[in-house]
C-alpha cells in the first residue's frame, strides 16, 4: 500500500464473559484508516461499535486478532505500554460531554494541562481552539458552555499533541441537528489539518454523510462498507457475507442454492 495506515485491525474478535454467559461482541472485524480521513463506524445499538473503538484506541485488548496503531502493534503490549501509546498516538472523545471535561477547571486550564502532558505548546492550544471556534471560550468552565461547545472543547483536547488517530464514540448523540453538522465538519477539519485518522462511531445518517468511509457493523461483523458513496457488502477472509435482515428473511430455513455465472461473475442465491 502506498499510503501508510494510521490504524489497522484485522480479524478482531472480542468475547466478553458476562454473568449471563459469553457475549461475542466482535466476530472477526477488519478496519483500516488513512491519515487525513474520516471513518464512520455505523450500526445499531449493541452491534459492537464501542467495543471496536476501545480496541483500536488501545484502551482494551481483543480476544484475538491484530491491531496496529501509528505503526505499532498493540498485541502483547503491557497496560503501561498501551497507556504510553495512547498518550502519544490516540485522542479520544466520549459520548457524554461530562466524561470528556473536568467540571471545575476552565477550558483553557484543562487544555493547557493536557497540552503539557502530551508535549503540545500553548500556541497549539490557541490555534486548535481557534480552528474549532472556541477561541473566546477558554476562560469558561464546562457548565457555562453549551453541549456543542463542550464537545468542541473535547475535540481540541483529543487533538493536542498531534495523535495519529482521533476516536470519537457517538460524539453527537446529545446534540441537535445544527450542532451535529458543525461538529462533523470540524472533525473533518481536524483530520485534514492534523493529518490524523478520525474514527467516529454513530448511528446518525447525518454523521455518516460527513465520513469518507463508512463501515456498517451488525451483530459484531462488518456487513458492508461505503467508499465514495458506493456501498458494497464485505466478504470476510473465510468467504462469509452477512445478509441484511430484510434479505435474510427471504431464506427462512437459512439454506440456499448458489448459482455461479462465470460469464458475468454473478452469484444468484436461491431458497
Ligand atoms: P454498541 O456500541 O454498538 O452499542 P457495544 O460494543 O457497546 O455496542 O456492545 C456490543 C455487545 O457487547 C453488546 O451485546 C453488549 O451488551 C456487549 N458488551 C459490551 N461491553 C460489555 C462488557 N463489558 N461485558 C459484557 N458484555 C458487553
Ligand atoms: Mg456504543
Coordinates of C-alpha atoms and ligand atoms in Angstrom, one line a residue:
X1 CA 0.0 0.0 0.0
X2 CA 1.4 3.4 -1.0
X3 CA -0.1 5.5 1.8
X4 CA 0.8 4.3 5.3
X5 CA -2.1 3.5 7.5
X6 CA -2.7 5.4 10.8
X7 CA -4.6 2.4 12.0
X8 CA -5.3 -1.1 11.1
X9 CA -7.1 -4.0 12.7
X10 CA -7.6 -7.4 11.2
X11 CA -9.7 -10.4 12.2
X12 CA -10.6 -8.8 15.5
X13 CA -12.6 -11.0 17.8
X14 CA -13.9 -9.8 21.2
X15 CA -15.6 -12.1 23.7
X16 CA -16.9 -10.8 27.0
X17 CA -17.5 -13.2 29.8
X18 CA -20.6 -11.6 31.4
X19 CA -22.7 -13.0 34.3
X20 CA -25.4 -14.1 31.9
X21 CA -22.8 -16.0 29.8
X22 CA -20.4 -15.4 27.0
X23 CA -21.0 -12.5 24.6
X24 CA -19.4 -12.4 21.2
X25 CA -19.2 -8.7 20.7
X26 CA -16.9 -8.8 17.6
X27 CA -16.7 -11.8 15.3
X28 CA -13.7 -11.1 13.0
X29 CA -13.7 -7.4 12.1
X30 CA -11.2 -5.7 9.7
X31 CA -10.8 -2.0 9.6
X32 CA -8.1 0.4 8.3
X33 CA -7.8 4.2 8.3
X34 CA -5.5 6.5 6.5
X35 CA -4.1 9.8 7.8
X36 CA -6.3 12.7 6.9
X37 CA -9.5 10.6 6.6
X38 CA -12.8 10.3 8.5
X39 CA -14.2 6.8 9.0
X40 CA -17.6 6.2 10.5
X41 CA -18.4 3.0 12.3
X42 CA -22.1 2.7 11.9
X43 CA -24.6 0.1 13.2
X44 CA -27.5 -0.3 15.6
X45 CA -27.1 -0.3 19.3
X46 CA -25.3 -3.4 20.5
X47 CA -23.6 -4.1 17.2
X48 CA -20.1 -3.7 18.7
X49 CA -19.2 -0.1 17.8
X50 CA -17.9 0.9 21.3
X51 CA -16.1 -2.4 21.7
X52 CA -14.3 -1.9 18.4
X53 CA -13.4 1.7 19.2
X54 CA -11.9 0.8 22.6
X55 CA -9.8 -1.8 20.9
X56 CA -8.5 0.4 18.1
X57 CA -7.8 3.1 20.8
X58 CA -5.7 0.5 22.7
X59 CA -7.9 1.0 25.7
X60 CA -9.0 -2.6 25.6
X61 CA -7.4 -5.7 24.0
X62 CA -9.0 -8.1 21.6
X63 CA -9.6 -11.7 22.4
X64 CA -7.9 -12.5 19.0
X65 CA -6.8 -10.5 16.0
X66 CA -4.2 -7.9 15.3
X67 CA -4.3 -4.2 15.9
X68 CA -1.7 -1.7 14.8
X69 CA -1.9 2.0 15.8
X70 CA 0.6 4.5 14.4
X71 CA 2.7 1.7 13.1
X72 CA 2.9 -0.1 16.5
X73 CA 1.4 -3.5 17.1
X74 CA -0.8 -3.5 20.2
X75 CA -0.8 -7.3 20.5
X76 CA 1.0 -8.5 23.6
X77 CA 1.6 -4.9 24.9
X78 CA 1.5 -4.3 28.7
X79 CA -1.2 -2.0 30.0
X80 CA 1.6 0.5 30.8
X81 CA 2.9 0.4 27.2
X82 CA -0.6 0.8 25.9
X83 CA -1.0 3.9 28.1
X84 CA 2.1 5.4 26.6
X85 CA 0.9 4.6 23.1
X86 CA -2.4 6.2 23.8
X87 CA -0.8 9.4 25.2
X88 CA 1.4 9.7 22.2
X89 CA -0.9 8.5 19.4
X90 CA -4.6 8.4 20.3
X91 CA -7.1 11.2 21.1
X92 CA -10.5 10.0 22.5
X93 CA -13.9 11.8 22.6
X94 CA -16.6 10.2 24.8
X95 CA -20.3 10.4 24.0
X96 CA -21.2 12.4 27.1
X97 CA -19.6 15.9 27.3
X98 CA -19.3 15.4 31.0
X99 CA -17.0 12.4 30.6
X100 CA -14.5 14.5 28.5
X101 CA -14.0 17.5 30.7
X102 CA -13.3 18.4 34.3
X103 CA -16.1 20.4 35.8
X104 CA -14.1 22.8 38.0
X105 CA -11.3 23.9 35.7
X106 CA -11.7 26.4 32.9
X107 CA -11.4 25.0 29.4
X108 CA -8.2 26.9 29.0
X109 CA -6.7 25.5 32.2
X110 CA -7.6 21.9 31.3
X111 CA -6.4 22.2 27.7
X112 CA -3.1 23.5 29.0
X113 CA -2.8 20.6 31.4
X114 CA -3.4 18.1 28.6
X115 CA -1.1 20.0 26.3
X116 CA 1.8 19.7 28.8
X117 CA 1.1 16.0 29.3
X118 CA 1.1 15.4 25.5
X119 CA 4.0 17.7 24.6
X120 CA 1.9 20.3 22.8
X121 CA 2.6 24.0 23.2
X122 CA 0.3 26.8 24.5
X123 CA 0.3 28.2 20.9
X124 CA -1.1 24.8 19.8
X125 CA -4.0 25.1 22.3
X126 CA -4.8 28.5 20.9
X127 CA -4.5 27.5 17.3
X128 CA -6.7 24.5 17.7
X129 CA -9.3 26.4 19.8
X130 CA -9.5 29.0 17.1
X131 CA -9.8 26.3 14.4
X132 CA -12.8 24.8 16.3
X133 CA -14.3 28.2 17.0
X134 CA -13.6 28.1 20.8
X135 CA -11.1 31.0 20.9
X136 CA -13.3 33.2 23.0
X137 CA -14.5 30.5 25.5
X138 CA -11.2 29.4 27.1
X139 CA -11.9 31.3 30.4
X140 CA -15.2 29.4 30.9
X141 CA -15.9 26.3 32.9
X142 CA -17.8 23.5 31.1
X143 CA -21.0 24.3 33.0
X144 CA -21.1 27.7 31.4
X145 CA -20.9 26.3 27.9
X146 CA -23.5 24.6 25.5
X147 CA -23.3 20.8 24.8
X148 CA -21.9 21.6 21.3
X149 CA -19.2 23.9 22.7
X150 CA -18.2 21.2 25.3
X151 CA -17.9 18.6 22.5
X152 CA -15.7 21.0 20.5
X153 CA -13.5 21.5 23.6
X154 CA -13.3 17.7 23.9
X155 CA -12.2 17.6 20.2
X156 CA -9.5 20.2 20.9
X157 CA -8.4 18.1 23.9
X158 CA -8.3 14.9 21.8
X159 CA -6.3 16.6 19.1
X160 CA -3.5 18.1 21.2
X161 CA -0.1 16.6 20.7
X162 CA -0.9 15.5 17.1
X163 CA -2.2 12.0 17.7
X164 CA -2.2 9.8 14.6
X165 CA -5.7 8.6 15.5
X166 CA -8.7 10.5 16.9
X167 CA -11.5 8.4 18.0
X168 CA -15.0 9.6 19.0
X169 CA -17.8 7.4 20.3
X170 CA -21.1 8.9 19.3
X171 CA -19.9 12.4 19.9
X172 CA -23.1 14.0 18.6
X173 CA -25.6 11.8 20.4
X174 CA -26.5 14.6 22.8
X175 CA -26.5 17.4 20.2
X176 CA -29.2 18.9 18.0
X177 CA -29.0 18.6 14.2
X178 CA -27.4 22.0 13.5
X179 CA -24.7 21.5 16.2
X180 CA -24.2 17.9 14.9
X181 CA -23.4 19.4 11.4
X182 CA -20.9 21.8 12.8
X183 CA -19.2 19.1 14.9
X184 CA -19.0 16.8 11.9
X185 CA -17.4 19.5 9.8
X186 CA -14.9 20.2 12.5
X187 CA -13.9 16.5 12.7
X188 CA -13.2 16.6 9.0
X189 CA -11.2 19.9 9.5
X190 CA -9.2 18.2 12.3
X191 CA -8.5 15.1 10.1
X192 CA -7.1 17.3 7.3
X193 CA -5.4 20.0 9.4
X194 CA -3.6 17.4 11.6
X195 CA -3.3 14.6 9.1
X196 CA -5.0 12.4 11.6
X197 CA -7.2 9.4 11.0
X198 CA -10.6 10.3 12.6
X199 CA -12.9 7.4 13.5
X200 CA -16.4 8.1 14.7
X201 CA -19.0 5.6 16.0
X202 CA -22.5 6.7 15.2
X203 CA -25.9 5.6 14.1
X204 CA -26.8 9.1 12.8
X205 CA -27.0 9.3 9.0
X206 CA -26.0 12.9 9.2
X207 CA -22.7 11.9 10.7
X208 CA -22.2 9.1 8.1
X209 CA -22.6 11.8 5.4
X210 CA -19.5 13.6 6.7
X211 CA -17.3 10.4 6.5
X212 CA -15.0 9.4 3.7
X213 CA -15.6 5.8 4.5
X214 CA -18.4 4.0 6.4
X215 CA -18.3 0.6 8.0
X216 CA -21.6 -0.9 8.9
X217 CA -21.5 -3.3 11.8
X218 CA -24.2 -5.8 12.6
X219 CA -24.0 -8.4 15.3
X220 CA -20.3 -7.9 15.7
X221 CA -19.4 -8.3 12.0
X222 CA -18.9 -5.9 9.1
X223 CA -22.0 -6.2 6.9
X224 CA -21.0 -3.6 4.4
X225 CA -18.6 -0.8 3.6
X226 CA -19.2 2.5 1.8
X227 CA -16.4 4.3 -0.1
X228 CA -17.2 7.4 -2.2
X229 CA -20.9 6.9 -1.8
X230 CA -20.9 3.3 -3.1
X231 CA -22.0 0.7 -0.6
X232 CA -20.5 -2.8 -1.0
X233 CA -21.1 -6.0 1.0
X234 CA -18.0 -7.4 2.7
X235 CA -16.7 -10.9 2.2
X236 CA -14.6 -11.8 5.1
X237 CA -11.4 -13.8 4.9
X238 CA -13.2 -17.1 5.3
X239 CA -15.6 -16.2 2.5
X240 CA -18.7 -15.3 4.5
X241 CA -21.1 -12.5 3.6
X242 CA -23.6 -11.0 6.0
X243 CA -27.1 -10.5 4.5
X244 CA -29.2 -7.6 5.7
X245 CA -32.1 -8.8 8.0
X246 CA -34.7 -8.0 5.4
X247 CA -33.0 -10.2 2.8
X248 CA -32.2 -12.9 5.3
X249 CA -36.0 -13.2 5.8
X250 CA -36.2 -14.5 2.2
X251 CA -34.4 -17.6 3.2
X252 CA -36.4 -18.8 6.3
X253 CA -34.6 -22.1 6.6
X254 CA -31.2 -20.4 6.1
X255 CA -30.1 -23.0 3.5
X256 CA -29.7 -21.7 -0.1
X257 CA -28.6 -22.8 -3.5
X258 CA -25.8 -20.8 -5.0
X259 CA -25.7 -20.5 -8.8
X260 CA -22.5 -19.1 -10.3
X261 CA -22.4 -17.4 -13.7
X262 CA -18.7 -17.2 -14.7
X263 CA -19.6 -15.1 -17.8
X264 CA -20.8 -12.2 -15.7
X265 CA -19.1 -13.1 -12.4
X266 CA -22.5 -13.2 -10.8
X267 CA -23.8 -15.3 -8.0
X268 CA -27.5 -16.0 -7.6
X269 CA -28.8 -17.1 -4.1
X270 CA -31.9 -19.2 -4.3
X271 CA -34.1 -20.6 -1.5
Ligands
LIG1 P1 -22.6 -0.6 20.5 O1 -21.5 0.4 21.0 O2 -22.7 -0.7 19.0 O3 -23.9 -0.3 21.1 P2 -21.1 -2.4 22.3 O4 -19.8 -2.5 21.8 O5 -21.3 -1.5 23.4 O6 -22.1 -2.0 21.1 O7 -21.7 -3.8 22.7 C1 -21.6 -4.9 21.8 C2 -22.1 -6.2 22.6 O8 -21.2 -6.5 23.6 C3 -23.5 -6.0 23.2 O9 -24.2 -7.2 23.2 C4 -23.1 -5.6 24.7 O10 -24.2 -6.0 25.6 C5 -21.9 -6.4 24.9 N1 -20.9 -5.8 25.9 C6 -20.3 -4.6 25.7 N2 -19.5 -4.4 26.8 C7 -19.6 -5.5 27.6 C8 -19.0 -5.9 28.8 N3 -18.0 -5.1 29.4 N4 -19.3 -7.0 29.3 C9 -20.2 -7.9 28.7 N5 -20.8 -7.6 27.6 C10 -20.5 -6.4 27.0
LIG2 MG1 -21.7 2.2 22.0

